[in-house]
Amino acid sequence: MTENSKQAAAADKDRVLIFDTTLRDGEQCPGATMTFEEKMEVADFLDAMGVDIIEAGFPIASDGDFEAVSAVAERVKNATVAGLARAGDKDIDRAGAAVGKAVKPRIHTFISTSPVHMKYKLKKEPDEVLELISRSVTRARNLVDDVEWSAEDATRTEPEFLCRCVEAAIKAGAGTINIPDTVGYTVPEEYFALFTMLREQVPNADKAVFSAHCHDDLGLAVANSLAGVRAGVRQIECTINGIGERAGNAALEEIVMAIATRGDALPYATGVDSTLLSRASRLVSVVTNFPVQYNKAIVGRNAFAHESGIHQDGMLKHNQTYEIMTPESVGVSKTSLVMGKHSGRAAFRTKLTDLGYDLGDNQFEDAFTRFKALADRKKHVYDEDIEALVDEEIAHMHDRTKVVALTVIAGSVGPQTATLTLDVEGEHQTVQSTGNGPVDATFNAIKKLLPHNGTLELYQVHAVTQGTDAQAEVSVRLEDDAGRVVTGRGADTDTMVASARAYVAAVNKLMVKREKTTRVQAAV
Ligand code: KIV
Ligand code: ZN
């Protein structure tokens, strides 16, 4: 073996595959619906960023999911494209059909193995579950070469039974064995011991790649996943911004940067280009309308901000005093070219490129027009202003309904009145409404033009930058009577306009979500 090939072999051995499930588990997060076009945009970005596997959806769940998985399978160039399936024949065939056109297709099939799930959810005996594992993996292997099998609720499964299930899945041809902590219950030491036990005791364990899939109910998803890696796991399932069921999944950006930053304690590598993490986070936040908490590790707005005098002093002397990784390594640029009303197209385009945006001509023109309007109203236009503006442009690009004009009469003597014009699928419609305050009046006007049964669950405003001329970024969350939750976001220097945009965005999302046929919930 030459020195180079030895190095390559060592690098191979320590490579941890990144399985991104933003489009599947992430999209299951309450309020995080994505349209078809948004899913394509996220898939393209993940592929360019270097994730190894993209789980594009759950094809049996709805026609929309099937179409989205098929389209992702057709367009993705590098990554493996996975479709999720329960253990039933129809699920597996549908997943096989959806991923069929991928360069590297994978069927990911799962069944619950814990006593509580088998008894109450599946209403099946352990032997029946074992039988279904062999049958489902075999069926999937007849459709594609690459099959992943997951033991749902694995961390609450009897260890001896889990061994038998994993053995059956490997015997039937599963190349990847995923051991999910479905309810976010495990702790690092326990998860480490579970993988160690499986790898030691299951016959032919070395024929499969073991995978971690951790939920964050106790805030341990990343720590648990990394404990799995130390025990021999070589695939981590995660999502951008950690979105997912309930408290979410392990955050991809945290996994990638923990491995990149702590090579001494974690001697592994991923194929992800970390300089794209910041943009990936913004993209997913924008298309899901799901805000990223300010102090979120790696991608939160404060992740590289130093507020206290002692920290600022240290940073000025040497950045390693308080920074364990550079902002540039995750794609946060330090450029602070302030833009204003005299900035022209070229400067705006350069700024967009610096911020990591690549807009098509029409989108660029729309964004430039909005930038000019903003610069007329606001003395300094900061990077955050431009990001808020462009993100909104991208997020609302495919909306069927848009805010055209809004006039609100507010003040201490009510009732407050809103006159609103919406573009509803190309037709301008105007309405007037009153309410208990300007926000109520505005939302009542929207409801008159877009009747729906969603209840307002959250209305949140924050300033994008400092100063009284700052843009307001508004988040609105609606829940309908079927329990569907959606979030909309809008930004403008006028808080009422931002509120109207956010509310209309949420109603647009509700319509998209309703159009999807009801997800199949029943157990196999
Ligand atoms: O959390 C879980 O168990 C899952 C499986 C379907 C892999 O998402
Ligand atoms: Zn999950």
Short mmCIF file of C-alpha atoms and ligand atoms in Angstrom, two decimals:
data_model
loop_
_atom_site.label_atom_id
_atom_site.label_comp_id
_atom_site.label_asym_id
_atom_site.label_seq_id
_atom_site.Cartn_x
_atom_site.Cartn_y
_atom_site.Cartn_z
CA MET A 1 0.00 0.00 0.00
CA THR A 2 1.38 3.43 -0.92
CA GLU A 3 1.34 6.25 1.63
CA ASN A 4 -1.48 7.92 -0.29
CA SER A 5 -3.66 4.86 -0.45
CA LYS A 6 -3.01 4.25 3.28
CA GLN A 7 -4.19 7.76 4.00
CA ALA A 8 -7.23 7.26 1.79
CA ALA A 9 -8.06 4.03 3.57
CA ALA A 10 -7.74 5.73 6.96
CA ALA A 11 -9.89 8.60 5.78
CA ASP A 12 -12.49 6.13 4.54
CA LYS A 13 -12.53 4.31 7.84
CA ASP A 14 -13.25 7.45 9.79
CA ARG A 15 -15.83 8.91 7.43
CA VAL A 16 -19.22 9.51 9.01
CA LEU A 17 -22.06 9.62 6.50
CA ILE A 18 -24.47 12.50 6.90
CA PHE A 19 -28.07 11.45 6.29
CA ASP A 20 -30.20 14.56 6.09
CA THR A 21 -33.87 14.12 6.91
CA THR A 22 -34.94 17.79 6.85
CA LEU A 23 -37.40 17.01 4.04
CA ARG A 24 -38.95 14.07 5.90
CA ASP A 25 -38.59 14.13 9.71
CA GLY A 26 -37.94 17.87 9.59
CA GLU A 27 -41.07 18.53 7.58
CA GLN A 28 -43.09 16.57 10.16
CA CYS A 29 -42.30 19.34 12.65
CA PRO A 30 -45.49 21.24 13.55
CA GLY A 31 -45.59 24.37 11.42
CA ALA A 32 -42.76 23.47 9.05
CA THR A 33 -44.60 22.65 5.81
CA MET A 34 -42.69 23.22 2.58
CA THR A 35 -44.14 23.63 -0.89
CA PHE A 36 -42.95 21.43 -3.76
CA GLU A 37 -40.68 24.17 -5.11
CA GLU A 38 -39.22 24.84 -1.67
CA LYS A 39 -38.42 21.16 -1.25
CA MET A 40 -36.56 21.19 -4.57
CA GLU A 41 -34.56 24.21 -3.52
CA VAL A 42 -33.60 22.58 -0.21
CA ALA A 43 -32.69 19.30 -1.94
CA ASP A 44 -30.43 21.09 -4.44
CA PHE A 45 -28.73 22.94 -1.62
CA LEU A 46 -28.16 19.81 0.47
CA ASP A 47 -26.71 18.06 -2.55
CA ALA A 48 -24.36 20.95 -3.30
CA MET A 49 -23.36 21.09 0.36
CA GLY A 50 -22.16 17.48 0.26
CA VAL A 51 -24.60 15.52 2.42
CA ASP A 52 -24.37 11.80 1.63
CA ILE A 53 -28.03 10.81 1.82
CA ILE A 54 -31.12 12.98 1.40
CA GLU A 55 -34.30 11.51 2.83
CA ALA A 56 -36.75 13.26 0.55
CA GLY A 57 -40.06 12.24 2.13
CA PHE A 58 -42.58 9.52 2.91
CA PRO A 59 -44.02 8.60 -0.51
CA ILE A 60 -47.11 6.73 0.71
CA ALA A 61 -48.17 9.65 2.90
CA SER A 62 -49.71 11.69 0.08
CA ASP A 63 -49.56 12.24 -3.66
CA GLY A 64 -47.66 15.46 -2.91
CA ASP A 65 -45.00 13.57 -0.96
CA PHE A 66 -44.71 10.97 -3.71
CA GLU A 67 -44.24 13.63 -6.37
CA ALA A 68 -41.71 15.52 -4.28
CA VAL A 69 -39.63 12.40 -3.59
CA SER A 70 -39.73 11.42 -7.29
CA ALA A 71 -38.67 14.89 -8.37
CA VAL A 72 -35.82 15.01 -5.83
CA ALA A 73 -34.72 11.56 -7.03
CA GLU A 74 -34.58 12.82 -10.62
CA ARG A 75 -32.66 16.03 -9.94
CA VAL A 76 -30.12 15.13 -7.24
CA LYS A 77 -26.70 14.49 -8.78
CA ASN A 78 -24.46 13.26 -5.98
CA ALA A 79 -26.31 12.16 -2.89
CA THR A 80 -28.24 8.95 -2.34
CA VAL A 81 -31.98 9.69 -2.30
CA ALA A 82 -34.03 7.81 0.28
CA GLY A 83 -37.79 7.37 0.58
CA LEU A 84 -39.37 6.23 3.85
CA ALA A 85 -41.73 3.25 4.05
CA ARG A 86 -43.43 1.30 6.82
CA ALA A 87 -43.24 -2.47 6.65
CA GLY A 88 -46.30 -2.93 4.41
CA ASP A 89 -46.06 -3.98 0.77
CA LYS A 90 -47.84 -0.88 -0.55
CA ASP A 91 -45.54 1.45 1.39
CA ILE A 92 -42.45 -0.27 0.09
CA ASP A 93 -43.61 -0.40 -3.52
CA ARG A 94 -44.55 3.26 -3.41
CA ALA A 95 -41.17 4.20 -1.94
CA GLY A 96 -39.43 2.06 -4.57
CA ALA A 97 -41.36 3.78 -7.37
CA ALA A 98 -40.60 7.24 -5.95
CA VAL A 99 -36.82 6.79 -5.64
CA GLY A 100 -36.55 4.66 -8.77
CA LYS A 101 -35.04 7.36 -10.98
CA ALA A 102 -32.34 8.38 -8.51
CA VAL A 103 -28.71 7.81 -9.46
CA LYS A 104 -28.38 6.21 -6.01
CA PRO A 105 -31.81 5.12 -4.73
CA ARG A 106 -32.47 3.87 -1.20
CA ILE A 107 -35.58 2.51 0.49
CA HIS A 108 -35.70 3.21 4.22
CA THR A 109 -38.17 0.87 5.88
CA PHE A 110 -39.04 0.78 9.56
CA ILE A 111 -41.18 -0.93 12.15
CA SER A 112 -41.60 -0.46 15.89
CA THR A 113 -39.80 -2.92 18.13
CA SER A 114 -40.45 -1.67 21.69
CA PRO A 115 -43.01 -3.49 23.86
CA VAL A 116 -45.20 -0.39 24.20
CA HIS A 117 -45.27 0.28 20.44
CA MET A 118 -45.81 -3.37 19.48
CA LYS A 119 -48.65 -3.80 21.97
CA TYR A 120 -50.54 -0.53 21.59
CA LYS A 121 -49.59 0.86 18.20
CA LEU A 122 -49.03 -2.20 16.04
CA LYS A 123 -51.12 -4.65 18.09
CA LYS A 124 -48.66 -7.35 17.06
CA GLU A 125 -46.68 -10.06 18.80
CA PRO A 126 -42.86 -9.92 18.64
CA ASP A 127 -42.75 -12.93 16.30
CA GLU A 128 -45.09 -11.20 13.85
CA VAL A 129 -42.83 -8.14 13.91
CA LEU A 130 -39.79 -10.33 13.21
CA GLU A 131 -41.60 -11.90 10.29
CA LEU A 132 -42.51 -8.46 8.92
CA ILE A 133 -38.89 -7.30 9.15
CA SER A 134 -37.67 -10.15 6.95
CA ARG A 135 -40.55 -9.71 4.55
CA SER A 136 -40.28 -5.93 4.20
CA VAL A 137 -36.51 -5.81 3.79
CA THR A 138 -36.63 -8.65 1.25
CA ARG A 139 -39.33 -6.86 -0.72
CA ALA A 140 -37.37 -3.61 -0.65
CA ARG A 141 -34.19 -5.42 -1.76
CA ASN A 142 -36.09 -6.74 -4.76
CA LEU A 143 -36.62 -3.12 -5.81
CA VAL A 144 -33.30 -1.47 -4.94
CA ASP A 145 -29.85 -2.59 -3.80
CA ASP A 146 -29.55 -0.06 -1.02
CA VAL A 147 -31.97 -0.75 1.85
CA GLU A 148 -31.96 0.82 5.29
CA TRP A 149 -33.92 -0.73 8.11
CA SER A 150 -34.93 1.14 11.30
CA ALA A 151 -36.17 -0.18 14.63
CA GLU A 152 -38.61 2.51 15.68
CA ASP A 153 -38.35 3.22 19.42
CA ALA A 154 -35.17 1.12 19.53
CA THR A 155 -33.90 2.68 22.73
CA ARG A 156 -36.93 1.37 24.65
CA THR A 157 -36.72 -2.10 23.04
CA GLU A 158 -35.69 -5.26 24.92
CA PRO A 159 -31.97 -5.65 23.99
CA GLU A 160 -32.28 -9.34 23.25
CA PHE A 161 -35.25 -8.78 20.93
CA LEU A 162 -33.49 -5.86 19.25
CA CYS A 163 -30.56 -8.17 18.47
CA ARG A 164 -32.93 -10.65 16.82
CA CYS A 165 -34.58 -7.88 14.78
CA VAL A 166 -31.26 -6.46 13.59
CA GLU A 167 -30.05 -9.95 12.71
CA ALA A 168 -33.22 -10.57 10.65
CA ALA A 169 -32.85 -7.25 8.82
CA ILE A 170 -29.20 -7.88 7.94
CA LYS A 171 -30.00 -11.43 6.85
CA ALA A 172 -32.74 -10.11 4.53
CA GLY A 173 -30.27 -7.69 2.94
CA ALA A 174 -30.38 -4.37 4.79
CA GLY A 175 -27.06 -2.57 4.32
CA THR A 176 -27.78 0.12 6.91
CA ILE A 177 -29.21 -0.51 10.36
CA ASN A 178 -30.68 2.51 12.07
CA ILE A 179 -31.27 2.48 15.82
CA PRO A 180 -33.49 5.49 16.50
CA ASP A 181 -33.99 7.15 19.82
CA THR A 182 -37.50 7.95 18.64
CA VAL A 183 -38.70 9.55 21.85
CA GLY A 184 -35.45 11.30 22.81
CA TYR A 185 -35.09 9.16 25.92
CA THR A 186 -31.56 7.80 25.89
CA VAL A 187 -28.35 9.29 27.34
CA PRO A 188 -24.90 9.17 25.72
CA GLU A 189 -23.44 6.33 27.85
CA GLU A 190 -26.50 4.16 27.29
CA TYR A 191 -26.62 4.78 23.53
CA PHE A 192 -22.88 4.02 23.31
CA ALA A 193 -23.43 0.74 25.19
CA LEU A 194 -26.39 -0.20 22.98
CA PHE A 195 -24.37 0.09 19.76
CA THR A 196 -21.39 -1.67 21.33
CA MET A 197 -23.64 -4.55 22.36
CA LEU A 198 -25.32 -4.79 18.92
CA ARG A 199 -22.03 -4.70 17.06
CA GLU A 200 -20.56 -7.39 19.32
CA GLN A 201 -23.53 -9.72 19.59
CA VAL A 202 -25.47 -9.65 16.33
CA PRO A 203 -24.20 -12.19 13.78
CA ASN A 204 -22.89 -10.45 10.64
CA ALA A 205 -23.09 -7.01 12.28
CA ASP A 206 -19.97 -6.06 10.33
CA LYS A 207 -21.94 -6.42 7.06
CA ALA A 208 -24.03 -3.33 7.86
CA VAL A 209 -23.39 0.34 8.50
CA PHE A 210 -24.92 1.34 11.85
CA SER A 211 -26.81 4.60 12.01
CA ALA A 212 -27.90 6.98 14.78
CA HIS A 213 -31.21 8.88 14.65
CA CYS A 214 -31.79 10.93 17.78
CA HIS A 215 -34.62 13.16 18.88
CA ASP A 216 -33.96 16.11 21.15
CA ASP A 217 -36.61 15.78 23.86
CA LEU A 218 -33.97 15.98 26.59
CA GLY A 219 -31.64 18.21 24.58
CA LEU A 220 -29.23 15.28 24.08
CA ALA A 221 -29.69 14.47 20.39
CA VAL A 222 -26.27 15.66 19.22
CA ALA A 223 -24.42 14.25 22.25
CA ASN A 224 -26.19 10.91 21.81
CA SER A 225 -25.41 10.78 18.07
CA LEU A 226 -21.73 11.47 18.74
CA ALA A 227 -21.67 8.80 21.45
CA GLY A 228 -23.03 6.43 18.79
CA VAL A 229 -20.17 7.37 16.48
CA ARG A 230 -17.65 6.55 19.19
CA ALA A 231 -19.30 3.13 19.42
CA GLY A 232 -18.88 2.49 15.69
CA VAL A 233 -21.86 4.25 14.10
CA ARG A 234 -20.91 5.54 10.65
CA GLN A 235 -24.13 7.31 9.62
CA ILE A 236 -25.87 10.11 11.51
CA GLU A 237 -29.42 11.14 10.70
CA CYS A 238 -29.99 14.82 11.30
CA THR A 239 -31.75 17.94 10.05
CA ILE A 240 -30.84 21.54 9.31
CA ASN A 241 -31.56 23.70 12.37
CA GLY A 242 -32.50 20.49 14.20
CA ILE A 243 -36.12 20.71 13.06
CA GLY A 244 -38.23 17.58 13.44
CA GLU A 245 -40.96 15.87 15.43
CA ARG A 246 -41.62 17.53 18.83
CA ALA A 247 -38.29 18.93 20.13
CA GLY A 248 -36.66 18.06 16.81
CA ASN A 249 -33.73 15.95 15.60
CA ALA A 250 -29.98 16.24 15.99
CA ALA A 251 -28.91 19.44 14.23
CA LEU A 252 -26.77 18.76 11.16
CA GLU A 253 -24.72 21.92 11.60
CA GLU A 254 -23.84 20.98 15.19
CA ILE A 255 -22.79 17.45 14.23
CA VAL A 256 -20.65 18.67 11.34
CA MET A 257 -18.94 21.41 13.35
CA ALA A 258 -18.38 19.26 16.43
CA ILE A 259 -16.55 16.77 14.23
CA ALA A 260 -14.69 19.51 12.33
CA THR A 261 -13.68 21.46 15.44
CA ARG A 262 -12.81 18.62 17.82
CA GLY A 263 -10.74 16.39 15.58
CA ASP A 264 -8.68 15.47 18.65
CA ALA A 265 -11.61 14.01 20.59
CA LEU A 266 -13.65 13.01 17.54
CA PRO A 267 -11.24 11.73 14.89
CA TYR A 268 -13.79 11.45 12.06
CA ALA A 269 -14.69 13.35 8.90
CA THR A 270 -17.87 14.28 7.05
CA GLY A 271 -18.21 15.28 3.41
CA VAL A 272 -20.16 18.46 4.22
CA ASP A 273 -18.83 21.85 3.11
CA SER A 274 -19.18 23.69 6.41
CA THR A 275 -18.97 27.13 4.79
CA LEU A 276 -22.50 26.54 3.45
CA LEU A 277 -24.04 25.82 6.86
CA SER A 278 -25.15 29.34 7.55
CA ARG A 279 -26.96 29.63 4.23
CA ALA A 280 -28.53 26.21 4.63
CA SER A 281 -29.87 27.30 7.99
CA ARG A 282 -31.35 30.50 6.61
CA LEU A 283 -32.83 28.71 3.61
CA VAL A 284 -34.59 26.13 5.78
CA SER A 285 -35.71 28.79 8.23
CA VAL A 286 -37.13 30.87 5.40
CA VAL A 287 -38.95 28.13 3.53
CA THR A 288 -40.41 26.61 6.69
CA ASN A 289 -41.07 30.04 8.22
CA PHE A 290 -39.51 28.58 11.30
CA PRO A 291 -37.29 31.03 13.16
CA VAL A 292 -33.83 30.03 14.41
CA GLN A 293 -33.35 30.84 18.09
CA TYR A 294 -30.82 33.64 18.58
CA ASN A 295 -28.49 31.59 20.74
CA LYS A 296 -28.68 28.45 18.55
CA ALA A 297 -25.24 26.81 18.31
CA ILE A 298 -23.37 27.43 15.01
CA VAL A 299 -26.15 29.24 13.09
CA GLY A 300 -27.92 31.44 15.65
CA ARG A 301 -27.61 35.19 15.22
CA ASN A 302 -25.62 35.42 18.47
CA ALA A 303 -23.39 32.42 17.79
CA PHE A 304 -20.42 34.69 16.99
CA ALA A 305 -21.50 37.86 18.81
CA HIS A 306 -19.47 39.07 21.77
CA GLU A 307 -21.33 41.41 24.06
CA SER A 308 -19.54 41.72 27.37
CA GLY A 309 -16.62 44.14 27.69
CA ILE A 310 -14.25 41.43 28.90
CA HIS A 311 -15.07 39.21 25.90
CA GLN A 312 -14.83 42.08 23.41
CA ASP A 313 -11.48 43.10 24.87
CA GLY A 314 -10.22 39.52 24.59
CA MET A 315 -11.43 39.24 21.00
CA LEU A 316 -9.67 42.45 20.01
CA LYS A 317 -6.43 41.04 21.39
CA HIS A 318 -6.79 37.61 19.82
CA ASN A 319 -9.86 35.93 18.33
CA GLN A 320 -8.98 32.56 19.86
CA THR A 321 -9.64 33.99 23.31
CA TYR A 322 -13.36 33.43 22.91
CA GLU A 323 -13.84 31.78 19.50
CA ILE A 324 -13.41 28.03 19.05
CA MET A 325 -14.19 28.21 15.33
CA THR A 326 -14.18 31.12 12.93
CA PRO A 327 -17.44 32.63 11.64
CA GLU A 328 -16.05 32.15 8.11
CA SER A 329 -15.80 28.39 8.65
CA VAL A 330 -19.61 28.23 8.80
CA GLY A 331 -20.12 30.83 6.11
CA VAL A 332 -20.73 33.93 8.21
CA SER A 333 -19.07 36.77 6.33
CA LYS A 334 -17.55 39.64 8.21
CA THR A 335 -18.15 42.18 5.45
CA SER A 336 -20.10 45.13 6.70
CA LEU A 337 -20.45 47.29 3.61
CA VAL A 338 -23.44 49.39 4.61
CA MET A 339 -25.78 50.00 1.73
CA GLY A 340 -27.92 53.07 1.17
CA LYS A 341 -30.14 54.78 -1.36
CA HIS A 342 -27.19 55.63 -3.59
CA SER A 343 -26.08 52.03 -3.93
CA GLY A 344 -26.69 50.78 -7.43
CA ARG A 345 -27.41 47.41 -9.04
CA ALA A 346 -23.75 46.36 -9.14
CA ALA A 347 -23.17 47.04 -5.43
CA PHE A 348 -26.42 45.27 -4.58
CA ARG A 349 -25.45 42.26 -6.64
CA THR A 350 -22.00 42.12 -5.01
CA LYS A 351 -23.61 42.35 -1.61
CA LEU A 352 -25.99 39.50 -2.45
CA THR A 353 -23.07 37.35 -3.59
CA ASP A 354 -21.18 38.15 -0.36
CA LEU A 355 -24.22 37.12 1.62
CA GLY A 356 -24.38 33.88 -0.35
CA TYR A 357 -27.44 34.53 -2.54
CA ASP A 358 -27.64 33.63 -6.18
CA LEU A 359 -30.89 35.08 -7.52
CA GLY A 360 -32.35 34.65 -10.98
CA ASP A 361 -32.88 37.84 -13.05
CA ASN A 362 -36.55 38.37 -12.14
CA GLN A 363 -35.96 37.67 -8.48
CA PHE A 364 -32.98 40.03 -8.51
CA GLU A 365 -35.05 42.84 -10.03
CA ASP A 366 -37.84 42.35 -7.48
CA ALA A 367 -35.34 42.30 -4.63
CA PHE A 368 -33.58 45.39 -5.99
CA THR A 369 -36.87 47.30 -6.23
CA ARG A 370 -37.68 46.42 -2.63
CA PHE A 371 -34.15 47.33 -1.55
CA LYS A 372 -34.50 50.77 -3.17
CA ALA A 373 -37.86 51.33 -1.47
CA LEU A 374 -36.32 50.31 1.84
CA ALA A 375 -33.27 52.54 1.34
CA ASP A 376 -35.60 55.50 0.75
CA ARG A 377 -37.17 54.94 4.14
CA LYS A 378 -34.11 53.83 6.09
CA LYS A 379 -30.78 55.64 6.30
CA HIS A 380 -28.50 52.61 6.58
CA VAL A 381 -29.42 49.28 5.11
CA TYR A 382 -27.48 46.56 6.95
CA ASP A 383 -26.75 42.98 5.95
CA GLU A 384 -29.55 41.78 8.22
CA ASP A 385 -32.01 44.08 6.41
CA ILE A 386 -31.01 42.67 3.06
CA GLU A 387 -31.20 39.10 4.31
CA ALA A 388 -34.69 39.71 5.73
CA LEU A 389 -35.80 41.32 2.47
CA VAL A 390 -34.38 38.67 0.14
CA ASP A 391 -35.48 35.79 2.35
CA GLU A 392 -39.00 37.13 2.24
CA GLU A 393 -38.80 37.47 -1.52
CA ILE A 394 -37.70 33.83 -1.81
CA ALA A 395 -40.24 32.58 0.75
CA HIS A 396 -43.19 34.28 -0.92
CA MET A 397 -42.18 33.65 -4.50
CA HIS A 398 -44.67 30.83 -4.98
CA ASP A 399 -47.45 32.26 -2.82
CA ARG A 400 -50.82 32.39 -4.53
CA THR A 401 -51.89 35.40 -2.53
CA LYS A 402 -49.81 38.50 -1.86
CA VAL A 403 -50.28 41.77 -0.03
CA VAL A 404 -50.55 44.66 -2.50
CA ALA A 405 -51.51 47.61 -0.27
CA LEU A 406 -52.53 48.31 3.29
CA THR A 407 -53.73 51.46 5.03
CA VAL A 408 -54.42 51.36 8.74
CA ILE A 409 -56.05 54.00 10.89
CA ALA A 410 -54.86 53.51 14.46
CA GLY A 411 -54.83 55.56 17.63
CA SER A 412 -56.48 55.89 21.02
CA VAL A 413 -59.99 56.36 19.62
CA GLY A 414 -61.29 53.16 18.07
CA PRO A 415 -62.41 51.21 16.27
CA GLN A 416 -59.18 50.92 14.31
CA THR A 417 -59.67 50.38 10.58
CA ALA A 418 -57.67 48.54 7.93
CA THR A 419 -58.14 48.86 4.18
CA LEU A 420 -56.38 46.03 2.44
CA THR A 421 -55.75 45.01 -1.17
CA LEU A 422 -54.60 41.48 -1.88
CA ASP A 423 -53.51 39.87 -5.12
CA VAL A 424 -55.45 36.60 -5.04
CA GLU A 425 -54.17 34.38 -7.85
CA GLY A 426 -53.65 37.39 -10.12
CA GLU A 427 -56.83 39.28 -9.20
CA HIS A 428 -56.73 42.40 -7.00
CA GLN A 429 -59.36 42.41 -4.25
CA THR A 430 -59.90 45.21 -1.72
CA VAL A 431 -61.72 45.12 1.59
CA GLN A 432 -62.14 47.23 4.70
CA SER A 433 -62.41 45.97 8.24
CA THR A 434 -62.38 47.22 11.81
CA GLY A 435 -60.90 45.58 14.89
CA ASN A 436 -59.75 45.89 18.42
CA GLY A 437 -56.44 47.53 17.54
CA PRO A 438 -54.59 47.85 14.22
CA VAL A 439 -53.34 44.25 14.12
CA ASP A 440 -56.81 42.86 14.77
CA ALA A 441 -58.29 45.15 12.10
CA THR A 442 -55.64 44.01 9.59
CA PHE A 443 -56.13 40.32 10.34
CA ASN A 444 -59.92 40.70 10.14
CA ALA A 445 -59.51 42.24 6.70
CA ILE A 446 -57.38 39.29 5.59
CA LYS A 447 -59.95 36.83 6.94
CA LYS A 448 -62.68 38.56 4.93
CA LEU A 449 -60.75 37.99 1.71
CA LEU A 450 -59.26 34.62 2.68
CA PRO A 451 -61.79 32.84 4.90
CA HIS A 452 -60.19 29.99 6.88
CA ASN A 453 -60.67 28.19 10.18
CA GLY A 454 -57.16 28.71 11.55
CA THR A 455 -56.76 30.09 15.06
CA LEU A 456 -53.97 32.53 15.77
CA GLU A 457 -51.58 30.71 18.11
CA LEU A 458 -48.65 33.10 18.01
CA TYR A 459 -47.97 36.66 16.93
CA GLN A 460 -44.40 37.76 17.42
CA VAL A 461 -42.53 40.90 16.35
CA HIS A 462 -38.85 41.63 16.48
CA ALA A 463 -36.67 44.37 15.08
CA VAL A 464 -34.20 43.21 12.40
CA THR A 465 -31.69 45.90 13.37
CA GLN A 466 -31.51 48.75 15.85
CA GLY A 467 -33.19 52.17 15.55
CA THR A 468 -36.75 53.38 15.16
CA ASP A 469 -36.54 52.99 11.37
CA ALA A 470 -35.59 49.30 11.69
CA GLN A 471 -37.52 46.69 9.78
CA ALA A 472 -39.96 44.63 11.82
CA GLU A 473 -39.89 40.88 11.25
CA VAL A 474 -43.21 39.32 12.22
CA SER A 475 -44.00 35.63 12.77
CA VAL A 476 -47.57 34.36 12.77
CA ARG A 477 -48.59 30.84 13.68
CA LEU A 478 -52.03 29.43 12.84
CA GLU A 479 -53.59 26.13 13.82
CA ASP A 480 -56.70 24.82 12.07
CA ASP A 481 -59.40 22.58 13.54
CA ALA A 482 -57.66 19.47 12.14
CA GLY A 483 -54.55 20.32 14.18
CA ARG A 484 -52.51 21.51 11.19
CA VAL A 485 -49.98 24.11 12.32
CA VAL A 486 -48.33 26.60 9.98
CA THR A 487 -46.08 29.61 10.42
CA GLY A 488 -45.78 32.70 8.22
CA ARG A 489 -43.18 35.43 8.27
CA GLY A 490 -43.07 38.96 6.89
CA ALA A 491 -40.65 41.88 7.07
CA ASP A 492 -41.13 45.60 6.50
CA THR A 493 -40.29 48.92 8.13
CA ASP A 494 -44.02 49.20 8.78
CA THR A 495 -45.01 46.70 11.45
CA MET A 496 -48.59 46.46 10.15
CA VAL A 497 -47.44 45.65 6.61
CA ALA A 498 -45.03 43.05 8.00
CA SER A 499 -47.89 41.61 10.07
CA ALA A 500 -50.19 41.41 7.05
CA ARG A 501 -47.47 39.71 5.00
CA ALA A 502 -46.80 37.19 7.78
CA TYR A 503 -50.51 36.40 8.20
CA VAL A 504 -51.08 35.99 4.46
CA ALA A 505 -47.97 33.77 4.25
CA ALA A 506 -49.39 31.57 7.00
CA VAL A 507 -52.77 31.27 5.22
CA ASN A 508 -50.91 30.34 1.99
CA LYS A 509 -49.12 27.59 3.89
CA LEU A 510 -52.38 26.37 5.41
CA MET A 511 -53.84 26.00 1.92
CA VAL A 512 -50.81 24.02 0.75
CA LYS A 513 -50.99 21.79 3.80
CA ARG A 514 -54.71 21.15 3.36
CA GLU A 515 -54.28 20.18 -0.25
CA LYS A 516 -52.08 17.30 0.75
CA THR A 517 -54.29 14.31 1.30
CA THR A 518 -54.43 13.16 4.90
CA ARG A 519 -51.32 11.32 5.90
CA VAL A 520 -51.80 7.67 6.48
CA GLN A 521 -51.47 7.25 10.24
CA ALA A 522 -52.73 3.77 10.86
CA ALA A 523 -50.24 1.13 11.86
CA VAL A 524 -49.28 -1.58 9.41
O1 KIV B 1 -37.75 8.77 15.01
C1 KIV B 1 -37.90 7.73 14.36
O2 KIV B 1 -37.95 6.61 14.89
C2 KIV B 1 -38.04 7.86 12.92
C3 KIV B 1 -37.99 6.59 12.13
C4 KIV B 1 -39.06 6.54 11.11
C5 KIV B 1 -36.64 6.44 11.52
O3 KIV B 1 -38.11 8.94 12.40
ZN ZN B 2 -37.41 10.55 13.80
#
